[in-house]
Coordinates of C-alpha atoms and ligand atoms in Angstrom, one line a residue:
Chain A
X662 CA -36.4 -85.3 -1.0
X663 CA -36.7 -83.1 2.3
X664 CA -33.4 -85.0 3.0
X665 CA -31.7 -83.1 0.2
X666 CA -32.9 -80.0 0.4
X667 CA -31.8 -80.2 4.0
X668 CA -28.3 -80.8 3.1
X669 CA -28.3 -78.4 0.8
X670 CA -29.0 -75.7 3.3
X671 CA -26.5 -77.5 5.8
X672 CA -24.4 -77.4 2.8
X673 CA -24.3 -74.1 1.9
X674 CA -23.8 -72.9 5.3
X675 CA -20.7 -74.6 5.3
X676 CA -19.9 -73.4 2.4
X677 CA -20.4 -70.1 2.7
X678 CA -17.6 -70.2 5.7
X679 CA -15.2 -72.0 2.9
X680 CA -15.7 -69.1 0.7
X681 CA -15.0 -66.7 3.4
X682 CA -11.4 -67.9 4.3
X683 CA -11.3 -68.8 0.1
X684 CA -11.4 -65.4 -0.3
X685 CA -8.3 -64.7 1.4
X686 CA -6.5 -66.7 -0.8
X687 CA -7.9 -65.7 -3.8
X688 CA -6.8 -61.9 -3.1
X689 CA -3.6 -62.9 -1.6
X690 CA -2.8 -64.8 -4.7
X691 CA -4.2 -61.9 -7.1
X692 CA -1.7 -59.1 -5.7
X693 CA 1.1 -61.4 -4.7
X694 CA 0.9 -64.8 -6.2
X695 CA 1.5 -66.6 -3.1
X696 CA -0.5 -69.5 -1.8
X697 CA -0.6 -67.9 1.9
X698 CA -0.7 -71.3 3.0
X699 CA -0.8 -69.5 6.8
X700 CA -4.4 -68.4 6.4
X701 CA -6.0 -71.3 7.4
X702 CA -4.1 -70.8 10.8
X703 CA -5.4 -66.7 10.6
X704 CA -9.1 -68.3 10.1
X705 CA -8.5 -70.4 13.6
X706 CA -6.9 -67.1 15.5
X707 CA -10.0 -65.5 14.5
X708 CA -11.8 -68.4 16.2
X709 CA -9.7 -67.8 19.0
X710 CA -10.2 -64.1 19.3
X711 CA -13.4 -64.3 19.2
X712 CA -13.8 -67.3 22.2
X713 CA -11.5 -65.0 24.2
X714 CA -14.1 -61.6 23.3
X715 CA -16.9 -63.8 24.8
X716 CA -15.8 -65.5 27.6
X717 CA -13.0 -63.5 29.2
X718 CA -14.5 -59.7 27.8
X719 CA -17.9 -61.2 27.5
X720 CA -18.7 -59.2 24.6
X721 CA -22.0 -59.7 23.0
X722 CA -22.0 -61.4 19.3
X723 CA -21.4 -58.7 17.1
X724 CA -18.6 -56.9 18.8
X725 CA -16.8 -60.3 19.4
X726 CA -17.4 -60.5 15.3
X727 CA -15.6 -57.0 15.0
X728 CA -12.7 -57.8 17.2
X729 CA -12.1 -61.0 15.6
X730 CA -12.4 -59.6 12.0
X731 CA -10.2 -56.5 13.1
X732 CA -7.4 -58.4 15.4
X733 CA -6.7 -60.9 12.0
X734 CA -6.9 -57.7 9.7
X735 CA -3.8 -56.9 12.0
X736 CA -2.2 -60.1 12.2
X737 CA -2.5 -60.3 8.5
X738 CA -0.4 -57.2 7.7
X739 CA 2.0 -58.0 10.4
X740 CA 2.9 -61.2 8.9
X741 CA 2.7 -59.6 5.5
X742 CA 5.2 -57.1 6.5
X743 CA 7.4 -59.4 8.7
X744 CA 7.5 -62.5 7.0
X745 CA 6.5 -61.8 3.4
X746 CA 7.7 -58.3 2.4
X747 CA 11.5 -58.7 3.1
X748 CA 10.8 -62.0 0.2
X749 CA 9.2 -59.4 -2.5
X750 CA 12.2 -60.2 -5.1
X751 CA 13.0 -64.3 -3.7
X752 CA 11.6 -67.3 -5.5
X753 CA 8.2 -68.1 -5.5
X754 CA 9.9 -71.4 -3.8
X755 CA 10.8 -69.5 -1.1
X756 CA 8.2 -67.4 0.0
X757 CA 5.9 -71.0 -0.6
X758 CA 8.1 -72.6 2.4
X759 CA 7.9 -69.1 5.1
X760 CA 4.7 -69.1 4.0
X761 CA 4.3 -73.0 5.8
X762 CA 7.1 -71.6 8.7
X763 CA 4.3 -68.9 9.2
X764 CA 1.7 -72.1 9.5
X765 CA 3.3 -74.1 12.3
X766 CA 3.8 -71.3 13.9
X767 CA 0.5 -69.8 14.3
X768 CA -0.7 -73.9 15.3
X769 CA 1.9 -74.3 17.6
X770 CA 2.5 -70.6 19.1
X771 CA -1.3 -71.4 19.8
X772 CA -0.9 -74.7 21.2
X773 CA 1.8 -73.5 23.4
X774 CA -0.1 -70.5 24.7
X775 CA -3.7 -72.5 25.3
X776 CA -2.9 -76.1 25.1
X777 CA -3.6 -78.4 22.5
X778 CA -7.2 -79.1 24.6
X779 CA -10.6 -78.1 22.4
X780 CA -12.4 -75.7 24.1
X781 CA -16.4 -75.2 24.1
X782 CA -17.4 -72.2 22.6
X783 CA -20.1 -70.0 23.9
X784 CA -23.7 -70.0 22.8
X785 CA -23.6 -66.3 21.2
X786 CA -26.5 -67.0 19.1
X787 CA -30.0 -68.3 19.7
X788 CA -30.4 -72.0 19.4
X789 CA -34.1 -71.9 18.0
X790 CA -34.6 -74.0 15.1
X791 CA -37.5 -72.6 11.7
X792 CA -39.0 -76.3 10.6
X793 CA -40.5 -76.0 7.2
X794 CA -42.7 -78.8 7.3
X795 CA -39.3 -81.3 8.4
X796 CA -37.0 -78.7 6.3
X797 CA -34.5 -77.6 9.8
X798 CA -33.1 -74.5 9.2
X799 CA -31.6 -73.0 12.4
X800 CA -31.2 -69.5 13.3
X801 CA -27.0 -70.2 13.4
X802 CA -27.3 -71.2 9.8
X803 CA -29.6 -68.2 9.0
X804 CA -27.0 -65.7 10.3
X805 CA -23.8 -67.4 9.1
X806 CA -25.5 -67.2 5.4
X807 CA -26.6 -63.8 6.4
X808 CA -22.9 -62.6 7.6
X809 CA -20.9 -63.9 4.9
X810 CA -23.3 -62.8 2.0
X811 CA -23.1 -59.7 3.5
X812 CA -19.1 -59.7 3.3
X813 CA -19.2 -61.2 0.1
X814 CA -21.2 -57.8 -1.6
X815 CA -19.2 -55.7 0.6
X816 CA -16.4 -57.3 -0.4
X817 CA -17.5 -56.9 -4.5
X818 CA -18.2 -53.8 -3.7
X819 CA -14.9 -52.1 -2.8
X820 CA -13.1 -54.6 -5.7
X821 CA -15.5 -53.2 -7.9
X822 CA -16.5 -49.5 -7.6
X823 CA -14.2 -47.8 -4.9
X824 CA -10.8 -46.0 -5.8
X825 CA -8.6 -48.4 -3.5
X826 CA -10.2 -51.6 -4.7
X827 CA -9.2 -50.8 -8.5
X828 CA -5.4 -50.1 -7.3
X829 CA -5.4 -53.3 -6.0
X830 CA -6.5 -54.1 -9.3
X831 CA -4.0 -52.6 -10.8
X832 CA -1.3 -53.7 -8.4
X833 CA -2.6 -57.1 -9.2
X834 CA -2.2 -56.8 -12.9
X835 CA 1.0 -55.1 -13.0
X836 CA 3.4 -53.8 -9.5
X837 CA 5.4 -51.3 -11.8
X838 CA 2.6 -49.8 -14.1
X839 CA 0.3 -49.1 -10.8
X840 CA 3.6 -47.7 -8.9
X841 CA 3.6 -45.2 -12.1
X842 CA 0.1 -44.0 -11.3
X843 CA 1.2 -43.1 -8.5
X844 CA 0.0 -45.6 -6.2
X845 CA 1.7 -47.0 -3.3
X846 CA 2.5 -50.3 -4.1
X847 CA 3.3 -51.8 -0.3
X848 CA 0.5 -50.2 1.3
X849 CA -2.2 -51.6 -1.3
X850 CA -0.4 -55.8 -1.1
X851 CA -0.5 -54.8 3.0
X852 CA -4.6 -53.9 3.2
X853 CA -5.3 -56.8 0.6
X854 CA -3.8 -59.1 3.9
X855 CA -5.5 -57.0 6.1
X856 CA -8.9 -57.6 4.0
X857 CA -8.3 -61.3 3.8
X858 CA -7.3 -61.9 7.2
X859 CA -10.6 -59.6 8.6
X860 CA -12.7 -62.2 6.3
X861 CA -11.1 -65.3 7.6
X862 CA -11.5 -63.7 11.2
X863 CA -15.2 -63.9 10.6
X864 CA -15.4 -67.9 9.1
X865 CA -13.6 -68.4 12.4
X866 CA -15.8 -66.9 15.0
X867 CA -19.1 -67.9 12.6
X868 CA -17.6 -71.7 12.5
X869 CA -16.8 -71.7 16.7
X870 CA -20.4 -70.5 16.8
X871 CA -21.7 -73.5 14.6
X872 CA -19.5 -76.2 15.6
X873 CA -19.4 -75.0 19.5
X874 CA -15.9 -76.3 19.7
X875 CA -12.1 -74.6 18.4
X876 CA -8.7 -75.9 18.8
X877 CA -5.6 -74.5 17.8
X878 CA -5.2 -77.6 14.6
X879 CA -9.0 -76.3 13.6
X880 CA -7.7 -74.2 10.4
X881 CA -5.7 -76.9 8.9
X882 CA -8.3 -79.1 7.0
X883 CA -11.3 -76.1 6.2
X884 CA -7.9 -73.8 5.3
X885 CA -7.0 -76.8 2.7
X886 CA -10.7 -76.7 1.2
X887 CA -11.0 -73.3 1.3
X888 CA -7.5 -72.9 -0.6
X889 CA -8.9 -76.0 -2.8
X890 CA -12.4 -74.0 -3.5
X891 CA -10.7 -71.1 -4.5
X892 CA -8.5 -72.9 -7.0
X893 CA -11.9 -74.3 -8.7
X894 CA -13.0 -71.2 -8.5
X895 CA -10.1 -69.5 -10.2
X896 CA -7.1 -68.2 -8.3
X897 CA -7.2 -64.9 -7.7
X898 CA -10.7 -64.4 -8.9
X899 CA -13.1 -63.1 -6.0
X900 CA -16.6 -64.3 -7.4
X901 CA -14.3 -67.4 -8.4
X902 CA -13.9 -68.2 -4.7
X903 CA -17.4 -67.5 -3.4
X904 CA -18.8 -70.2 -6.2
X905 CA -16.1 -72.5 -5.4
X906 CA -16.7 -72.0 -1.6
X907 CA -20.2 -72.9 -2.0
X908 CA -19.5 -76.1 -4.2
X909 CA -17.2 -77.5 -2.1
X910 CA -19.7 -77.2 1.3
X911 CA -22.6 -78.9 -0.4
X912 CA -20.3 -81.4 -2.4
X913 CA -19.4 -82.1 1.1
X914 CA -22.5 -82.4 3.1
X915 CA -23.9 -84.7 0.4
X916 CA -21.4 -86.9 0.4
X917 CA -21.5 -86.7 3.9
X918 CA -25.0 -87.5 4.0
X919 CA -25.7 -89.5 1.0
X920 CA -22.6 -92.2 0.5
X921 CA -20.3 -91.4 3.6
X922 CA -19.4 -89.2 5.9
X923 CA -15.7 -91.6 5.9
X924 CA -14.8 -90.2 2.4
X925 CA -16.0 -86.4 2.2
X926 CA -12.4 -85.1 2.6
X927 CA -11.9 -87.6 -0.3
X928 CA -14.6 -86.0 -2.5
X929 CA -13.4 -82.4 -2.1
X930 CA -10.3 -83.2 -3.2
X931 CA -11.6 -85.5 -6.1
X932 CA -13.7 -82.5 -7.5
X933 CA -10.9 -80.7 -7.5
X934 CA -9.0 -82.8 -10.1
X935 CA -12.1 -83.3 -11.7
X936 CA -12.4 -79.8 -12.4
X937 CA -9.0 -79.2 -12.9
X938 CA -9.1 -81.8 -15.2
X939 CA -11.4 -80.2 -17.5
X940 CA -11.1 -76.4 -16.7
X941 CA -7.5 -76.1 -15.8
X942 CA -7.7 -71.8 -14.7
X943 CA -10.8 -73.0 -12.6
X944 CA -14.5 -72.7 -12.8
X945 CA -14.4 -69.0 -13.5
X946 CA -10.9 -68.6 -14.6
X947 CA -9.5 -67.4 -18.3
X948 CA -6.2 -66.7 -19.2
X949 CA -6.3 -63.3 -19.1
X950 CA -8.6 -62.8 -16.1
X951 CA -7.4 -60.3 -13.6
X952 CA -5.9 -61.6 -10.6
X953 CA -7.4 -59.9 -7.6
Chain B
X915 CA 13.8 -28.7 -14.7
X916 CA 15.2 -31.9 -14.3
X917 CA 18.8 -32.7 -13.9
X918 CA 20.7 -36.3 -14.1
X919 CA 23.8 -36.3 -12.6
X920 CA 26.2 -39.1 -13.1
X921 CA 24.3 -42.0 -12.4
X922 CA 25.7 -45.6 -12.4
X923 CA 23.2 -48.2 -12.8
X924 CA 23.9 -52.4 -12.5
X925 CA 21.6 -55.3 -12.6
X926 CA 22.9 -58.2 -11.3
X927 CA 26.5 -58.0 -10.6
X928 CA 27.9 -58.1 -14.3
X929 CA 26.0 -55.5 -16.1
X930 CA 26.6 -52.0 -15.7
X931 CA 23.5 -50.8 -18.1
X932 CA 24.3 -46.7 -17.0
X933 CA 27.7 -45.2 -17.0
X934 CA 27.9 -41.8 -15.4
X935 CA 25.2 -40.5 -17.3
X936 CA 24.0 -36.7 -17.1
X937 CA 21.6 -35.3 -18.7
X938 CA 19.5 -32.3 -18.2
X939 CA 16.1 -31.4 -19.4
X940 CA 14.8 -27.6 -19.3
X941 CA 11.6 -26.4 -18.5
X942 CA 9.3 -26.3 -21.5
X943 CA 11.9 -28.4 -23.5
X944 CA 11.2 -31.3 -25.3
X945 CA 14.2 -33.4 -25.2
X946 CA 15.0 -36.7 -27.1
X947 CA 17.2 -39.5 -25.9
X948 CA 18.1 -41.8 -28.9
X949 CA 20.3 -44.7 -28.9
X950 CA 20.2 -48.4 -30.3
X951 CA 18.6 -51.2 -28.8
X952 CA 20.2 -51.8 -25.4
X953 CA 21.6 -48.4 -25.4
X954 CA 20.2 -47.9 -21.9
X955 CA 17.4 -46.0 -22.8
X956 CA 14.4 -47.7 -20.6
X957 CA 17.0 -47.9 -17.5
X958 CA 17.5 -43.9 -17.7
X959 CA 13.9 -43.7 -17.6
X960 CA 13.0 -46.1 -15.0
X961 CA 15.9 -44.9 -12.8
X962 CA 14.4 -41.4 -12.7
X963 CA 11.5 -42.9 -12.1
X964 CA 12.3 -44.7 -9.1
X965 CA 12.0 -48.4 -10.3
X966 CA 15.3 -49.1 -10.6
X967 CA 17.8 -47.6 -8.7
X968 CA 21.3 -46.3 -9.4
X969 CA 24.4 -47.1 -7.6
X970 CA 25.8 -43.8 -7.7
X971 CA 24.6 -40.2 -8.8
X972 CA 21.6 -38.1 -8.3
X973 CA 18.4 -37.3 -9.8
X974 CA 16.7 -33.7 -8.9
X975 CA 13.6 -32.6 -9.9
X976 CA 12.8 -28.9 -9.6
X977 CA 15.3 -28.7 -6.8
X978 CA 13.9 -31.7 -5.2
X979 CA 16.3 -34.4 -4.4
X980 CA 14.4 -37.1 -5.7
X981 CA 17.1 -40.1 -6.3
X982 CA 15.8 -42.1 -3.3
X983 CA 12.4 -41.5 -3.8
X984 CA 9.8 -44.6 -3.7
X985 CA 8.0 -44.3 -7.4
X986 CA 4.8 -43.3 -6.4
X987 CA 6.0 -40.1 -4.1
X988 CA 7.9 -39.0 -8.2
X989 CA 4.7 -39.4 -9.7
X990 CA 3.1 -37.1 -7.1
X991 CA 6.0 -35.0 -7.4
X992 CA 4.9 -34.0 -10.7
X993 CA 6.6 -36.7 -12.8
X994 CA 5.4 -39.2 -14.8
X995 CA 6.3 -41.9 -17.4
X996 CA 4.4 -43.4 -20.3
X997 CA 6.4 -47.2 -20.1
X998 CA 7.5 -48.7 -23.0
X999 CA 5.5 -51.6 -24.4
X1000 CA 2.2 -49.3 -22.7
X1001 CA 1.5 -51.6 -19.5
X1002 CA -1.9 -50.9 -19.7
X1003 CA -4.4 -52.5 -17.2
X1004 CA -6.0 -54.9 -19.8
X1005 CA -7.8 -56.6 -17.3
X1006 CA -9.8 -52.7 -16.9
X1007 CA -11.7 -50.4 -18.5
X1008 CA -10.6 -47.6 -20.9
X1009 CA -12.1 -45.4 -18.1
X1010 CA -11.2 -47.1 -15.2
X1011 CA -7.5 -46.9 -16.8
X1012 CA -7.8 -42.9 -16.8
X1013 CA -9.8 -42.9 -13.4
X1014 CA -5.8 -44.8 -11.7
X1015 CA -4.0 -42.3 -13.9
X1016 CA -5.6 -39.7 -11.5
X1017 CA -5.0 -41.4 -8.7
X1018 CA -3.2 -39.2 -6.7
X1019 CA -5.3 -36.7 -6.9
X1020 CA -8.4 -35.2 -5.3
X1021 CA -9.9 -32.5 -7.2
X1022 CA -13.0 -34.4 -8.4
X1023 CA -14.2 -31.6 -11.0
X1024 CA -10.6 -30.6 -11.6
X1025 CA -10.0 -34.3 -12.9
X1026 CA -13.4 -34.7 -14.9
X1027 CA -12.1 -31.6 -16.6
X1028 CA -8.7 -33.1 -17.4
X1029 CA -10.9 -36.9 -18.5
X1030 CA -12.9 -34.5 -21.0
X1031 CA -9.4 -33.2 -22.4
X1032 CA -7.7 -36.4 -22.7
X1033 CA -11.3 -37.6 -24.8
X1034 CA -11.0 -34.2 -26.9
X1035 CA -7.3 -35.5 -27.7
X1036 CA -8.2 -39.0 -28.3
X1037 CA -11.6 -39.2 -29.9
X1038 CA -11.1 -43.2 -30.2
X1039 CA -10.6 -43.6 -26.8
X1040 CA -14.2 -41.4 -25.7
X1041 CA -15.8 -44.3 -28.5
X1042 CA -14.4 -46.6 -26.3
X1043 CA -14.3 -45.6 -22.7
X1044 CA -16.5 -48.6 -21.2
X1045 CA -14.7 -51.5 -23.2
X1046 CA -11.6 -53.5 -21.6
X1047 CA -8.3 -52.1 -22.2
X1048 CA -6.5 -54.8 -23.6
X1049 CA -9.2 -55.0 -26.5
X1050 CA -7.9 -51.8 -27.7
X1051 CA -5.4 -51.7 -31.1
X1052 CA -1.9 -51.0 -30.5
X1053 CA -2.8 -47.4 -31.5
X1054 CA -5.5 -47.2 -29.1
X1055 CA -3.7 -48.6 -26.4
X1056 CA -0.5 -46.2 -27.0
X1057 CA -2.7 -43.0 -26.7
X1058 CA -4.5 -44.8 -23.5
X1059 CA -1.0 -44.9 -22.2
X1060 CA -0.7 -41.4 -22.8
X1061 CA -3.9 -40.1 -22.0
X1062 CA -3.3 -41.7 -18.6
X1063 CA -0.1 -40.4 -17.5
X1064 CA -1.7 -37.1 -18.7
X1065 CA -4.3 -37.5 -15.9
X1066 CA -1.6 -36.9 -13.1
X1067 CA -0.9 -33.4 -14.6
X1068 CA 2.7 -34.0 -15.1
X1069 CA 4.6 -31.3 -15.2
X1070 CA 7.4 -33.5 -17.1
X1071 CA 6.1 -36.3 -18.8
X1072 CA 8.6 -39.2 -20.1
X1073 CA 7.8 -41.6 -23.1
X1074 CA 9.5 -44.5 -23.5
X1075 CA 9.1 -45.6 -27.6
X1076 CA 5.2 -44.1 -27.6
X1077 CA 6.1 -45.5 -31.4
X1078 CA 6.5 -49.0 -30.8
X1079 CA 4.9 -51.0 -33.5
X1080 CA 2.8 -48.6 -34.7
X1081 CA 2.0 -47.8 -38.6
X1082 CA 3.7 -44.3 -39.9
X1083 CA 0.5 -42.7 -40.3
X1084 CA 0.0 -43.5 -36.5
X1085 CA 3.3 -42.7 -35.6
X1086 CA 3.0 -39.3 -37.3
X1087 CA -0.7 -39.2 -35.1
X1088 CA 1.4 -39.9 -31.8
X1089 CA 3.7 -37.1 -32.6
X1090 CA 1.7 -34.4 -33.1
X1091 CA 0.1 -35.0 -29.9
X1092 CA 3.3 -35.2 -28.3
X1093 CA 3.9 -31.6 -29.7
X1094 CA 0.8 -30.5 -28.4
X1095 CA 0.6 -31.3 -24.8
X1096 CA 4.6 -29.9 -25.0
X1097 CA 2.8 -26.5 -26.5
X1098 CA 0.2 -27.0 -23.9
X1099 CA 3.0 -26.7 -20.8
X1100 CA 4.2 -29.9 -20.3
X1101 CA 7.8 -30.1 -20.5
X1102 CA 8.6 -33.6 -22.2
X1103 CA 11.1 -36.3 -21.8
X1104 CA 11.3 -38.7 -25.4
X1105 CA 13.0 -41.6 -25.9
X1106 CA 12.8 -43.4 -29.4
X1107 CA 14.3 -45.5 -32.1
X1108 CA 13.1 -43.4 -34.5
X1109 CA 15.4 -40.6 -34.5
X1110 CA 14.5 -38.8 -37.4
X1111 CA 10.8 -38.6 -36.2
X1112 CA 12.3 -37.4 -32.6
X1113 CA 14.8 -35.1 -33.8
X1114 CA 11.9 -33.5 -35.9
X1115 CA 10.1 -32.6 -32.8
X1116 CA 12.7 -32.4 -29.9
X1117 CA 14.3 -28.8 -29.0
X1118 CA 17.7 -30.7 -27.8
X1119 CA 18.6 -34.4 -28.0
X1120 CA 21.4 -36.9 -26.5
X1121 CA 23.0 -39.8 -28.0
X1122 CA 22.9 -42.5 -26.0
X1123 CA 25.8 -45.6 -26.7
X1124 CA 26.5 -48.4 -24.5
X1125 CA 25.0 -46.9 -21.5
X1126 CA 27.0 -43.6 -22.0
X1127 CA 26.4 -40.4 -23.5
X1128 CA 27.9 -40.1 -26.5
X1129 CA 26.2 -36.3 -27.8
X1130 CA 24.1 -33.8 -27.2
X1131 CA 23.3 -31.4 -29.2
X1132 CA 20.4 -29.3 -30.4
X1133 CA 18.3 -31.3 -32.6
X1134 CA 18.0 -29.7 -35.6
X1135 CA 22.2 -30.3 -35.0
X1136 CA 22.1 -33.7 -34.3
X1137 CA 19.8 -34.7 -37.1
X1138 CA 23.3 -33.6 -39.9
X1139 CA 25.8 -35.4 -37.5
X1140 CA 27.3 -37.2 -39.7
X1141 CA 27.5 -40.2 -37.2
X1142 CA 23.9 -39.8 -36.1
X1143 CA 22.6 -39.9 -39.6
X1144 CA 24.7 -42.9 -40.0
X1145 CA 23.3 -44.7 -37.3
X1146 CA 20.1 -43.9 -36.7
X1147 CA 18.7 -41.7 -39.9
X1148 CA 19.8 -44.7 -42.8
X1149 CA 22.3 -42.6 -44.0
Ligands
LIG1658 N1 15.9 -56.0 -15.5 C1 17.1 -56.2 -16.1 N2 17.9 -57.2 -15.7 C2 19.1 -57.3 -16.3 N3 19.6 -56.6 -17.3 C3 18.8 -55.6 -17.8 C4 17.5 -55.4 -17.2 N4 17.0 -54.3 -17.8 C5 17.8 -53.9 -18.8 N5 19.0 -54.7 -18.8 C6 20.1 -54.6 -19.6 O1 20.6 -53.2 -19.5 C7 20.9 -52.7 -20.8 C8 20.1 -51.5 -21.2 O2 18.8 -51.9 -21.3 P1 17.6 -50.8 -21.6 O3 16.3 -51.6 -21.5 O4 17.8 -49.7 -20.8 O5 17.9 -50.5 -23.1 P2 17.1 -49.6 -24.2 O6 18.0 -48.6 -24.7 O7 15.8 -49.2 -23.6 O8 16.8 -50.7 -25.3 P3 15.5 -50.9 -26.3 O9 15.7 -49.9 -27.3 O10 15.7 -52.2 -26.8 O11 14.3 -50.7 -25.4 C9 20.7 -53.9 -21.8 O12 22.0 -54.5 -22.0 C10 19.8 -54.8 -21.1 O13 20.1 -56.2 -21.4
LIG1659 MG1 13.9 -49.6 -23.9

């Protein structure tokens, strides 16, 4: 039993990081309708900022957390406005395969410029360990559930309630109408990269803190089950992605834990057709849900 | 006020949906743009709004050169379009929908004022303000449309069919309020199917055929053309 509830809790921390960088495609999806499938390669740049904040700068954690979130928010709208915007009127087809171009070359720009060699990531956080009576719960996971929960209502937040999180709203239910109103279409699909990005920033740096070790490769498998959790979720729904997110970490740590660590990968994507199978818009999804 | 000049407008490379068209609307007017399905209608619209954009000619909005114009810099200059078909958010609230209407603008008390007018106008819609937009009837939804363009404080506002599917009594409704944000300042660009109910309100009109202007007249005029009541009055 104390086995259980302890992957749970190693669960959820990982899952909370899948929900992170499932965000990003959720929202890139909702205003868009691309499956950015570069953002698992954002998430690993983040990873990378941040090693690069701590070592070389030697920035404490929560600055290198800043500069991480706020150098993807930037690399986010750059490749939005680059790569992307020039393909607003092209085929879904085509923006699908950039979208890949953009992939490869975040891995191997990244490869090329730090070698294809893992590096060891610095100990930013205390290493103490809370046992509840065989329950481990370390003060990594603590923050990394703290961090992202606190992104996540953030995040709701400005969706929600604030002016610019209702024109991406709008944007996301219909370009023209919102153009209309009066709002400025580009700007609005450029800060939902930048807001993804920033939040796939964060999984990085939390997940080089957890894991002690990044490569340049790192964002290729969490990138697929974070695009897979928000599809469970419901693309282009936000809370869609966080519940997905969470699924998918403790579907994988039990798995992990419990029948094999060999076939978790497997699992993930078996739940997915599962769910698919039965819910086809996702766990959260209706027809006429908005997309952002 | 406002003044088309000319404009040619293609989609694709075969069809030219706007052929020199002109057309000017007067401050204070209300003007009617009538035609048959296909007529070009929506395109003279959306090409002074910005969202589509002509291949030749100009549009000027009190002596602003506004042809090249991204849509959302026309709305802030002062020119807004109820769409045809509504394009309501349905995914948002009734309120929410009137909150983006105001988007642009600033004036926090100034735009409660205006929400409080736009409920006075549309009593339904104050029943209704927390319930998602696309649960509205096509009534409701049709003076949602309006009531948000209204919140921009147009100074010309353009609507595109504002009688689309709804029933005479409704459409009569739709009119009248037309009429009375026109009386209230707001000079007012109409396009419709329904002539007769246009022509009944409009100062001036233009027949639009194939993408061209074929007359323009005032509309008391227009409305015993013999070729107008042919047309579009039945007879
Ligand atoms: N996006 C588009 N792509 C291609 N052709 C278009 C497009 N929009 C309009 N057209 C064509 O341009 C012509 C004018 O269309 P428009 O929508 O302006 O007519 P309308 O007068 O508004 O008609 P309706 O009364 O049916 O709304 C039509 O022949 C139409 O098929
Ligand atoms: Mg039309």
């Amino acid at each position: 039993m104390v086995e259980f509830f302890q992957q749970m809790i190693n669960g959820i921390s990982l899952g909370s990081i899948y929900a992170l960088i499932a965000l990003g495609y959720t929202m890139v999806y909702g205003i868009i309708r691309l499956i950015n499938f570069a953002h698992g390669d954002i998430y690993m740049v983040g990873a990378f900022i941040g090693f690069f904040a701590t070592t070389v700068l030697k920035l404490p954690f929560f600055p290198a957390f800043l500069m991480a979130m706020a150098g993807c928010a930037v690399l986010g709208m750059i490749i939005e406005r680059i790569a992307y915007k020039p393909l607003r009127h092209a085929p879904t087809i085509t923006l699908l395969i950039t979208a890949i171009g953009v992939s490869f070359l975040l891995e191997y720009g990244m490869i090329w410029a730090m070698t294809p060699q893992p590096r060891a990531y610095p100990n930013l956080l205390p290493t103490y360990q809370f046992n509840f009576s065989g329950l481990i719960v370390s003060v990594q996971q603590l923050f990394i559930l703290v961090v992202a929960l606190v992104l996540m209502v953030l995040l709701h937040v400005l969706v929600q309630y604030t002016k610019a999180g209702k024109a991406m709203r709008a944007v996301s239910y219909d370009k023209e109408a919102a153009a209309l109103m009066g709002i400025n279409v580009d700007s609005v699909i450029s800060y939902t990269f930048a807001l993804g990005s920033a939040l796939a920033g964060a999984a990085g740096l939390l997940v080089g803190v957890y894991y002690n070790r990044i490569d340049p490769l790192m964002g290729i498998m969490p990138g697929l089950k974070a695009f897979v959790a928000a599809v469970l979720g419901g693309i282009g729904i936000v809370p869609g992605a966080m519940v997905g997110g969470l699924l998918m970490g403790v579907a994988e740590a039990l798995v992990s834990a419990f029948l094999s660590s060999t076939y978790r990968d497997a699992v993930a994507f078996a739940i997915l057709i599962i769910i698919l199978l039965i819910k086809p818009a996702g766990l959260l999804g209706k027809k006429t849900q908005e997309k952002v | 006020m406002l003044s088309v000049q000319g404009i040619n407008v293609f989609y694709g490379k075969g069809i030219h949906a706007l052929k020199d068209l002109s057309l000017e609307v007067g401050q204070g007017e209300i003007v009617t743009l009538i035609g048959a399905n296909g007529a070009g209608k929506s395109s003279t619209l959306n090409t002074i709004s910005g969202l589509v954009r002509p291949r030749s000619g100009s549009v000027v909005f009190r002596d602003m050169d506004i042809t090249k114009l991204p849509a959302h810099k026309i709305v802030e200059a002062g020119l807004c379009q109820v769409p045809e078909g509504r394009r309501i958010f349905a995914n948002l609230t009734v309120q929410t929908n009137l909150e983006l209407g105001a988007y642009l603008r600033k004036d926090k008390a100034a735009i409660a004022r205006d929400m409080q007018r736009v409920y006075e106008l549309f009593p339904r819609l104050a029943e209704r303000k927390q319930q998602p937009a696309g649960t509205l009837s096509g009534g409701e939804q049709q003076m949602l449309a309006i009531g948000r363009a209204l919140m921009s404080q147009p100074q010309l506002l353009m609507l595109d069919e504002p009688s689309m599917g709804l029933a005479p009594l409704l459409v009569k409704e739709i009119f009248r309020i037309v009429q009375e944000i026109n009386r209230a300042g707001t000079t007012i660009l109409l396009v419709e199917q329904n002539a007769r109910m246009a022509l009944s309100i409009a100062h001036r009109g233009y027949v639009l055929e194939t993408g061209r202007v074929v007359m323009t007249d005032s509309a008391s005029v227009l409305a015993e053309v013999d070729e107008v009541r042919k047309a579009y009055l039945g007879g």
